[in-house]
């Protein structure tokens, strides 16, 4: 059992791990076939900013943060904050780094963390020049394995606007069953009511 391994490795109780997730010991980086997937680093600010600028038109319909792309200086702060949150186990923002070129080709992460379950929500976006080549599907599969096998997840969700067909296609390609559709679940950043797909994978206790 993952939990037992955690406890043995850290010499702590389950209650300690739930109350103090910072005690959880897991790597900052892992790999898939074509990608290094890792937490943010200070040197990511400039390439990350460039990737978002390049992709802004594709991101805008779905990502509120892309409506106006912040400056590189803002990213210099944001990646450091991301590093802190990762190490505090509050939010696991992940960079998708192309092994062959070293380029940042998108972003992902394990968000809305509830360590008590544990459960996570995966988010993702791809740099426009790397779209349509299966990188995001590869990343989502790798992050899902990381969540279940390394973090001891019991549930990993992907939520997306039902109109976001490319996002739903990633969830389906990565083998996520559609668990529910929440109708009039939220308003998008244009103020329109939206329906939301909830895809989820679970691992039950034996
Ligand atoms: C959602 C988003 C990340 C999907 O990106 P994507 O490039 O379509 O996804 P993938 O990297 O998995 O690539 C899949 C495509 O590559 C193709 N492909 C090529 N090689 C592949 C491989 N080895 N494995 C899987 N797919 C492969 C697939 O057939 C698919 O092609 P299609 O677009 O013609 O159907 C992207 O559209 C995006 O960034 N959108 C804006 C942000 C967003 O909406 N995020 C989600 C919010 S919920």
PDB file of C-alpha atoms and ligand atoms in Angstrom:
ATOM      1  CA  UNK A   1       0.000   0.000   0.000  1.00  0.00           C
ATOM      2  CA  UNK A   2       1.231   3.453  -0.944  1.00  0.00           C
ATOM      3  CA  UNK A   3       0.216   4.931   2.429  1.00  0.00           C
ATOM      4  CA  UNK A   4       2.191   2.337   4.349  1.00  0.00           C
ATOM      5  CA  UNK A   5       5.275   3.128   2.256  1.00  0.00           C
ATOM      6  CA  UNK A   6       4.848   6.850   2.981  1.00  0.00           C
ATOM      7  CA  UNK A   7       4.546   6.245   6.686  1.00  0.00           C
ATOM      8  CA  UNK A   8       7.539   3.931   6.836  1.00  0.00           C
ATOM      9  CA  UNK A   9       9.719   6.223   4.735  1.00  0.00           C
ATOM     10  CA  UNK A  10       8.830   9.362   6.686  1.00  0.00           C
ATOM     11  CA  UNK A  11       8.495   7.802  10.139  1.00  0.00           C
ATOM     12  CA  UNK A  12       5.228   9.664  10.634  1.00  0.00           C
ATOM     13  CA  UNK A  13       1.593   8.766  11.267  1.00  0.00           C
ATOM     14  CA  UNK A  14      -1.247   9.060   8.752  1.00  0.00           C
ATOM     15  CA  UNK A  15      -2.642  11.955  10.829  1.00  0.00           C
ATOM     16  CA  UNK A  16       0.695  13.797  10.497  1.00  0.00           C
ATOM     17  CA  UNK A  17       0.587  13.432   6.723  1.00  0.00           C
ATOM     18  CA  UNK A  18      -2.972  14.728   6.442  1.00  0.00           C
ATOM     19  CA  UNK A  19      -2.391  17.654   8.810  1.00  0.00           C
ATOM     20  CA  UNK A  20       1.090  18.466   7.490  1.00  0.00           C
ATOM     21  CA  UNK A  21       1.284  17.528   3.811  1.00  0.00           C
ATOM     22  CA  UNK A  22       4.703  19.201   3.705  1.00  0.00           C
ATOM     23  CA  UNK A  23       6.007  16.002   5.320  1.00  0.00           C
ATOM     24  CA  UNK A  24       5.141  14.054   2.174  1.00  0.00           C
ATOM     25  CA  UNK A  25       8.251  12.988   0.370  1.00  0.00           C
ATOM     26  CA  UNK A  26       8.018  12.778  -3.436  1.00  0.00           C
ATOM     27  CA  UNK A  27      10.092  13.876  -6.429  1.00  0.00           C
ATOM     28  CA  UNK A  28       9.980  17.320  -8.052  1.00  0.00           C
ATOM     29  CA  UNK A  29      10.387  15.793 -11.504  1.00  0.00           C
ATOM     30  CA  UNK A  30       9.469  12.679 -13.434  1.00  0.00           C
ATOM     31  CA  UNK A  31       9.546  11.568 -17.078  1.00  0.00           C
ATOM     32  CA  UNK A  32       7.405  10.145 -19.828  1.00  0.00           C
ATOM     33  CA  UNK A  33       8.649   8.988 -23.214  1.00  0.00           C
ATOM     34  CA  UNK A  34       9.089  12.480 -24.710  1.00  0.00           C
ATOM     35  CA  UNK A  35       8.682  14.783 -21.730  1.00  0.00           C
ATOM     36  CA  UNK A  36      10.218  15.831 -18.460  1.00  0.00           C
ATOM     37  CA  UNK A  37       7.365  16.817 -16.179  1.00  0.00           C
ATOM     38  CA  UNK A  38       8.450  18.919 -13.240  1.00  0.00           C
ATOM     39  CA  UNK A  39       7.577  21.668 -10.822  1.00  0.00           C
ATOM     40  CA  UNK A  40       8.387  25.282 -11.715  1.00  0.00           C
ATOM     41  CA  UNK A  41      11.897  26.740 -11.464  1.00  0.00           C
ATOM     42  CA  UNK A  42      13.022  30.396 -11.481  1.00  0.00           C
ATOM     43  CA  UNK A  43      14.566  30.056 -14.962  1.00  0.00           C
ATOM     44  CA  UNK A  44      11.152  29.067 -16.396  1.00  0.00           C
ATOM     45  CA  UNK A  45       9.833  32.641 -16.347  1.00  0.00           C
ATOM     46  CA  UNK A  46      11.073  33.781 -19.778  1.00  0.00           C
ATOM     47  CA  UNK A  47      10.345  30.572 -21.769  1.00  0.00           C
ATOM     48  CA  UNK A  48       6.991  30.150 -20.061  1.00  0.00           C
ATOM     49  CA  UNK A  49       6.023  33.717 -20.882  1.00  0.00           C
ATOM     50  CA  UNK A  50       7.076  33.154 -24.517  1.00  0.00           C
ATOM     51  CA  UNK A  51       5.025  29.935 -24.714  1.00  0.00           C
ATOM     52  CA  UNK A  52       1.912  31.665 -23.380  1.00  0.00           C
ATOM     53  CA  UNK A  53       2.333  34.655 -25.716  1.00  0.00           C
ATOM     54  CA  UNK A  54       2.646  32.287 -28.691  1.00  0.00           C
ATOM     55  CA  UNK A  55      -0.497  30.374 -27.646  1.00  0.00           C
ATOM     56  CA  UNK A  56      -2.683  33.220 -26.453  1.00  0.00           C
ATOM     57  CA  UNK A  57      -5.354  33.018 -29.172  1.00  0.00           C
ATOM     58  CA  UNK A  58      -5.912  29.279 -28.550  1.00  0.00           C
ATOM     59  CA  UNK A  59      -5.891  29.735 -24.774  1.00  0.00           C
ATOM     60  CA  UNK A  60      -8.209  32.728 -24.534  1.00  0.00           C
ATOM     61  CA  UNK A  61     -11.524  30.897 -25.055  1.00  0.00           C
ATOM     62  CA  UNK A  62     -10.827  28.520 -22.160  1.00  0.00           C
ATOM     63  CA  UNK A  63      -8.269  30.026 -19.776  1.00  0.00           C
ATOM     64  CA  UNK A  64      -9.223  33.271 -17.990  1.00  0.00           C
ATOM     65  CA  UNK A  65      -5.542  33.957 -17.200  1.00  0.00           C
ATOM     66  CA  UNK A  66      -4.775  34.180 -20.931  1.00  0.00           C
ATOM     67  CA  UNK A  67      -7.183  37.024 -21.708  1.00  0.00           C
ATOM     68  CA  UNK A  68      -4.358  39.437 -21.049  1.00  0.00           C
ATOM     69  CA  UNK A  69      -0.942  37.862 -20.871  1.00  0.00           C
ATOM     70  CA  UNK A  70       1.003  39.118 -17.882  1.00  0.00           C
ATOM     71  CA  UNK A  71       4.544  40.402 -18.255  1.00  0.00           C
ATOM     72  CA  UNK A  72       7.669  38.280 -17.988  1.00  0.00           C
ATOM     73  CA  UNK A  73       8.354  40.088 -14.690  1.00  0.00           C
ATOM     74  CA  UNK A  74       5.040  38.773 -13.338  1.00  0.00           C
ATOM     75  CA  UNK A  75       6.054  35.247 -14.350  1.00  0.00           C
ATOM     76  CA  UNK A  76       9.338  35.672 -12.465  1.00  0.00           C
ATOM     77  CA  UNK A  77       7.268  36.068  -9.299  1.00  0.00           C
ATOM     78  CA  UNK A  78       4.701  33.434 -10.230  1.00  0.00           C
ATOM     79  CA  UNK A  79       7.200  30.600 -10.866  1.00  0.00           C
ATOM     80  CA  UNK A  80       8.837  31.236  -7.492  1.00  0.00           C
ATOM     81  CA  UNK A  81       5.429  31.197  -5.802  1.00  0.00           C
ATOM     82  CA  UNK A  82       4.665  27.996  -7.714  1.00  0.00           C
ATOM     83  CA  UNK A  83       7.862  26.432  -6.437  1.00  0.00           C
ATOM     84  CA  UNK A  84       6.941  27.335  -2.849  1.00  0.00           C
ATOM     85  CA  UNK A  85       3.426  25.941  -3.189  1.00  0.00           C
ATOM     86  CA  UNK A  86       4.785  22.745  -4.719  1.00  0.00           C
ATOM     87  CA  UNK A  87       7.208  22.251  -1.830  1.00  0.00           C
ATOM     88  CA  UNK A  88       4.454  23.068   0.680  1.00  0.00           C
ATOM     89  CA  UNK A  89       2.291  20.456  -1.139  1.00  0.00           C
ATOM     90  CA  UNK A  90      -0.482  23.076  -1.509  1.00  0.00           C
ATOM     91  CA  UNK A  91      -0.664  22.968  -5.309  1.00  0.00           C
ATOM     92  CA  UNK A  92       1.464  20.964  -7.744  1.00  0.00           C
ATOM     93  CA  UNK A  93       1.960  23.154 -10.827  1.00  0.00           C
ATOM     94  CA  UNK A  94       3.846  21.191 -13.497  1.00  0.00           C
ATOM     95  CA  UNK A  95       5.880  22.306 -16.514  1.00  0.00           C
ATOM     96  CA  UNK A  96       5.881  20.097 -19.612  1.00  0.00           C
ATOM     97  CA  UNK A  97       9.437  20.154 -20.907  1.00  0.00           C
ATOM     98  CA  UNK A  98      10.242  18.661 -24.301  1.00  0.00           C
ATOM     99  CA  UNK A  99      13.163  16.270 -23.797  1.00  0.00           C
ATOM    100  CA  UNK A 100      14.540  16.666 -27.315  1.00  0.00           C
ATOM    101  CA  UNK A 101      14.720  20.482 -27.293  1.00  0.00           C
ATOM    102  CA  UNK A 102      14.413  21.516 -23.645  1.00  0.00           C
ATOM    103  CA  UNK A 103      11.487  23.774 -24.615  1.00  0.00           C
ATOM    104  CA  UNK A 104       8.541  24.368 -22.297  1.00  0.00           C
ATOM    105  CA  UNK A 105       5.690  23.048 -24.403  1.00  0.00           C
ATOM    106  CA  UNK A 106       2.819  23.551 -22.004  1.00  0.00           C
ATOM    107  CA  UNK A 107       1.610  23.520 -18.468  1.00  0.00           C
ATOM    108  CA  UNK A 108      -0.289  21.114 -16.307  1.00  0.00           C
ATOM    109  CA  UNK A 109      -0.640  20.347 -12.647  1.00  0.00           C
ATOM    110  CA  UNK A 110      -2.399  18.558  -9.836  1.00  0.00           C
ATOM    111  CA  UNK A 111      -4.721  21.115  -8.303  1.00  0.00           C
ATOM    112  CA  UNK A 112      -7.563  21.395  -5.738  1.00  0.00           C
ATOM    113  CA  UNK A 113      -5.731  18.927  -3.581  1.00  0.00           C
ATOM    114  CA  UNK A 114      -7.447  17.077  -0.746  1.00  0.00           C
ATOM    115  CA  UNK A 115      -4.701  15.060   0.948  1.00  0.00           C
ATOM    116  CA  UNK A 116      -7.243  13.429   3.213  1.00  0.00           C
ATOM    117  CA  UNK A 117      -8.598  11.312   0.322  1.00  0.00           C
ATOM    118  CA  UNK A 118      -6.059  11.942  -1.424  1.00  0.00           C
ATOM    119  CA  UNK A 119      -7.635  13.474  -4.555  1.00  0.00           C
ATOM    120  CA  UNK A 120      -6.503  15.893  -7.250  1.00  0.00           C
ATOM    121  CA  UNK A 121      -7.692  17.681 -10.371  1.00  0.00           C
ATOM    122  CA  UNK A 122      -5.503  17.759 -13.483  1.00  0.00           C
ATOM    123  CA  UNK A 123      -5.432  20.890 -15.629  1.00  0.00           C
ATOM    124  CA  UNK A 124      -3.504  21.389 -18.875  1.00  0.00           C
ATOM    125  CA  UNK A 125      -2.693  23.617 -21.834  1.00  0.00           C
ATOM    126  CA  UNK A 126      -0.324  23.156 -24.758  1.00  0.00           C
ATOM    127  CA  UNK A 127       1.963  25.538 -26.620  1.00  0.00           C
ATOM    128  CA  UNK A 128       0.439  26.103 -30.047  1.00  0.00           C
ATOM    129  CA  UNK A 129       3.496  24.932 -32.021  1.00  0.00           C
ATOM    130  CA  UNK A 130       3.362  21.584 -30.153  1.00  0.00           C
ATOM    131  CA  UNK A 131      -0.400  20.984 -30.414  1.00  0.00           C
ATOM    132  CA  UNK A 132      -1.875  17.987 -32.196  1.00  0.00           C
ATOM    133  CA  UNK A 133       1.078  15.657 -31.507  1.00  0.00           C
ATOM    134  CA  UNK A 134      -0.184  13.804 -28.442  1.00  0.00           C
ATOM    135  CA  UNK A 135       2.038  15.571 -25.915  1.00  0.00           C
ATOM    136  CA  UNK A 136      -0.811  16.513 -23.589  1.00  0.00           C
ATOM    137  CA  UNK A 137      -2.309  13.038 -23.652  1.00  0.00           C
ATOM    138  CA  UNK A 138       1.146  11.637 -22.872  1.00  0.00           C
ATOM    139  CA  UNK A 139       1.540  14.135 -20.008  1.00  0.00           C
ATOM    140  CA  UNK A 140      -1.910  13.402 -18.565  1.00  0.00           C
ATOM    141  CA  UNK A 141      -1.212   9.673 -18.589  1.00  0.00           C
ATOM    142  CA  UNK A 142       2.149  10.242 -16.861  1.00  0.00           C
ATOM    143  CA  UNK A 143       0.690  12.648 -14.295  1.00  0.00           C
ATOM    144  CA  UNK A 144      -2.147  10.225 -13.586  1.00  0.00           C
ATOM    145  CA  UNK A 145       0.343   7.417 -12.914  1.00  0.00           C
ATOM    146  CA  UNK A 146       2.369   9.788 -10.712  1.00  0.00           C
ATOM    147  CA  UNK A 147      -0.777  10.700  -8.748  1.00  0.00           C
ATOM    148  CA  UNK A 148      -1.880   7.108  -8.151  1.00  0.00           C
ATOM    149  CA  UNK A 149       1.459   5.323  -7.828  1.00  0.00           C
ATOM    150  CA  UNK A 150       3.622   7.962  -6.131  1.00  0.00           C
ATOM    151  CA  UNK A 151       1.154  10.239  -4.323  1.00  0.00           C
ATOM    152  CA  UNK A 152      -1.281   7.510  -3.292  1.00  0.00           C
ATOM    153  CA  UNK A 153      -4.277   9.134  -5.003  1.00  0.00           C
ATOM    154  CA  UNK A 154      -7.700   7.557  -4.642  1.00  0.00           C
ATOM    155  CA  UNK A 155      -9.301   9.926  -7.148  1.00  0.00           C
ATOM    156  CA  UNK A 156      -8.054  12.083 -10.014  1.00  0.00           C
ATOM    157  CA  UNK A 157     -10.486  14.363 -11.849  1.00  0.00           C
ATOM    158  CA  UNK A 158     -10.484  16.239 -15.115  1.00  0.00           C
ATOM    159  CA  UNK A 159     -13.134  18.944 -15.361  1.00  0.00           C
ATOM    160  CA  UNK A 160     -13.883  20.820 -18.549  1.00  0.00           C
ATOM    161  CA  UNK A 161     -16.505  22.928 -20.268  1.00  0.00           C
ATOM    162  CA  UNK A 162     -18.643  20.586 -22.394  1.00  0.00           C
ATOM    163  CA  UNK A 163     -17.932  22.928 -25.319  1.00  0.00           C
ATOM    164  CA  UNK A 164     -14.177  22.355 -24.974  1.00  0.00           C
ATOM    165  CA  UNK A 165     -14.010  19.360 -27.286  1.00  0.00           C
ATOM    166  CA  UNK A 166     -10.210  19.236 -27.510  1.00  0.00           C
ATOM    167  CA  UNK A 167      -9.929  19.114 -23.726  1.00  0.00           C
ATOM    168  CA  UNK A 168     -12.573  16.375 -23.415  1.00  0.00           C
ATOM    169  CA  UNK A 169     -10.750  14.433 -26.148  1.00  0.00           C
ATOM    170  CA  UNK A 170      -7.555  14.481 -24.034  1.00  0.00           C
ATOM    171  CA  UNK A 171      -9.466  13.057 -21.054  1.00  0.00           C
ATOM    172  CA  UNK A 172     -10.988  10.310 -23.193  1.00  0.00           C
ATOM    173  CA  UNK A 173      -7.667   9.455 -24.898  1.00  0.00           C
ATOM    174  CA  UNK A 174      -6.036   9.215 -21.467  1.00  0.00           C
ATOM    175  CA  UNK A 175      -8.686   6.641 -20.493  1.00  0.00           C
ATOM    176  CA  UNK A 176     -10.780   8.772 -18.131  1.00  0.00           C
ATOM    177  CA  UNK A 177     -14.423   7.665 -17.829  1.00  0.00           C
ATOM    178  CA  UNK A 178     -17.043  10.422 -17.922  1.00  0.00           C
ATOM    179  CA  UNK A 179     -18.571  10.300 -14.460  1.00  0.00           C
ATOM    180  CA  UNK A 180     -21.048  13.166 -14.653  1.00  0.00           C
ATOM    181  CA  UNK A 181     -22.156  16.310 -16.419  1.00  0.00           C
ATOM    182  CA  UNK A 182     -22.898  19.218 -14.104  1.00  0.00           C
ATOM    183  CA  UNK A 183     -25.467  21.468 -15.754  1.00  0.00           C
ATOM    184  CA  UNK A 184     -25.294  25.261 -15.285  1.00  0.00           C
ATOM    185  CA  UNK A 185     -22.385  24.530 -12.997  1.00  0.00           C
ATOM    186  CA  UNK A 186     -20.511  27.813 -13.379  1.00  0.00           C
ATOM    187  CA  UNK A 187     -20.120  30.917 -15.483  1.00  0.00           C
ATOM    188  CA  UNK A 188     -17.214  31.088 -17.881  1.00  0.00           C
ATOM    189  CA  UNK A 189     -14.993  34.162 -18.007  1.00  0.00           C
ATOM    190  CA  UNK A 190     -17.316  35.709 -20.591  1.00  0.00           C
ATOM    191  CA  UNK A 191     -20.203  35.469 -18.135  1.00  0.00           C
ATOM    192  CA  UNK A 192     -21.999  32.628 -19.949  1.00  0.00           C
ATOM    193  CA  UNK A 193     -23.493  29.744 -17.996  1.00  0.00           C
ATOM    194  CA  UNK A 194     -21.591  26.573 -18.665  1.00  0.00           C
ATOM    195  CA  UNK A 195     -22.117  22.840 -18.322  1.00  0.00           C
ATOM    196  CA  UNK A 196     -19.113  20.912 -17.002  1.00  0.00           C
ATOM    197  CA  UNK A 197     -17.899  17.413 -17.726  1.00  0.00           C
ATOM    198  CA  UNK A 198     -16.464  15.541 -14.750  1.00  0.00           C
ATOM    199  CA  UNK A 199     -14.081  12.813 -15.850  1.00  0.00           C
ATOM    200  CA  UNK A 200     -12.569  10.736 -13.051  1.00  0.00           C
ATOM    201  CA  UNK A 201     -10.337   7.782 -12.381  1.00  0.00           C
ATOM    202  CA  UNK A 202     -10.439   6.179  -8.940  1.00  0.00           C
ATOM    203  CA  UNK A 203      -8.472   3.563  -7.079  1.00  0.00           C
ATOM    204  CA  UNK A 204     -10.475   1.964  -4.285  1.00  0.00           C
ATOM    205  CA  UNK A 205      -9.029   0.561  -1.083  1.00  0.00           C
ATOM    206  CA  UNK A 206      -8.532  -3.206  -1.176  1.00  0.00           C
TER     207      UNK A 206
HETATM  208  C1  LIG B   1      -6.902  21.084 -24.632  1.00  0.00           C
HETATM  209  C2  LIG B   1      -5.538  21.048 -25.321  1.00  0.00           C
HETATM  210  C3  LIG B   1      -4.447  20.967 -24.255  1.00  0.00           C
HETATM  211  C4  LIG B   1      -5.484  19.812 -26.225  1.00  0.00           C
HETATM  212  O1  LIG B   1      -4.279  19.827 -26.967  1.00  0.00           O
HETATM  213  P1  LIG B   1      -4.028  18.739 -28.137  1.00  0.00           P
HETATM  214  O2  LIG B   1      -2.813  19.140 -28.855  1.00  0.00           O
HETATM  215  O3  LIG B   1      -5.290  18.549 -28.895  1.00  0.00           O
HETATM  216  O4  LIG B   1      -3.785  17.395 -27.278  1.00  0.00           O
HETATM  217  P2  LIG B   1      -2.648  16.314 -27.469  1.00  0.00           P
HETATM  218  O5  LIG B   1      -1.317  16.927 -27.248  1.00  0.00           O
HETATM  219  O6  LIG B   1      -3.011  15.160 -26.633  1.00  0.00           O
HETATM  220  O7  LIG B   1      -2.718  15.954 -29.027  1.00  0.00           O
HETATM  221  C5  LIG B   1      -3.826  15.225 -29.529  1.00  0.00           C
HETATM  222  C6  LIG B   1      -3.770  15.209 -31.048  1.00  0.00           C
HETATM  223  O8  LIG B   1      -2.521  14.670 -31.450  1.00  0.00           O
HETATM  224  C7  LIG B   1      -2.746  13.472 -32.225  1.00  0.00           C
HETATM  225  N1  LIG B   1      -1.645  12.572 -31.879  1.00  0.00           N
HETATM  226  C8  LIG B   1      -0.503  12.447 -32.625  1.00  0.00           C
HETATM  227  N2  LIG B   1       0.328  11.603 -32.017  1.00  0.00           N
HETATM  228  C9  LIG B   1      -0.286  11.171 -30.886  1.00  0.00           C
HETATM  229  C10 LIG B   1       0.089  10.279 -29.855  1.00  0.00           C
HETATM  230  N3  LIG B   1       1.289   9.663 -29.848  1.00  0.00           N
HETATM  231  N4  LIG B   1      -0.765  10.075 -28.819  1.00  0.00           N
HETATM  232  C11 LIG B   1      -1.958  10.693 -28.781  1.00  0.00           C
HETATM  233  N5  LIG B   1      -2.374  11.559 -29.751  1.00  0.00           N
HETATM  234  C12 LIG B   1      -1.539  11.795 -30.786  1.00  0.00           C
HETATM  235  C13 LIG B   1      -4.127  13.016 -31.814  1.00  0.00           C
HETATM  236  O9  LIG B   1      -4.713  12.215 -32.797  1.00  0.00           O
HETATM  237  C14 LIG B   1      -4.825  14.339 -31.685  1.00  0.00           C
HETATM  238  O10 LIG B   1      -5.052  14.833 -32.965  1.00  0.00           O
HETATM  239  P3  LIG B   1      -6.366  15.693 -33.373  1.00  0.00           P
HETATM  240  O11 LIG B   1      -6.166  17.022 -32.749  1.00  0.00           O
HETATM  241  O12 LIG B   1      -6.287  15.716 -34.843  1.00  0.00           O
HETATM  242  O13 LIG B   1      -7.546  14.978 -32.822  1.00  0.00           O
HETATM  243  C15 LIG B   1      -5.310  22.314 -26.205  1.00  0.00           C
HETATM  244  O14 LIG B   1      -6.333  22.387 -27.169  1.00  0.00           O
HETATM  245  C16 LIG B   1      -5.275  23.598 -25.403  1.00  0.00           C
HETATM  246  O15 LIG B   1      -4.233  23.981 -24.858  1.00  0.00           O
HETATM  247  N6  LIG B   1      -6.437  24.297 -25.315  1.00  0.00           N
HETATM  248  C17 LIG B   1      -6.505  25.531 -24.576  1.00  0.00           C
HETATM  249  C18 LIG B   1      -6.404  25.299 -23.087  1.00  0.00           C
HETATM  250  C19 LIG B   1      -7.494  24.357 -22.591  1.00  0.00           C
HETATM  251  O16 LIG B   1      -8.605  24.361 -23.082  1.00  0.00           O
HETATM  252  N7  LIG B   1      -7.158  23.550 -21.557  1.00  0.00           N
HETATM  253  C20 LIG B   1      -8.093  22.631 -20.941  1.00  0.00           C
HETATM  254  C21 LIG B   1      -8.958  23.337 -19.989  1.00  0.00           C
HETATM  255  S1  LIG B   1     -10.133  22.206 -19.218  1.00  0.00           S
END
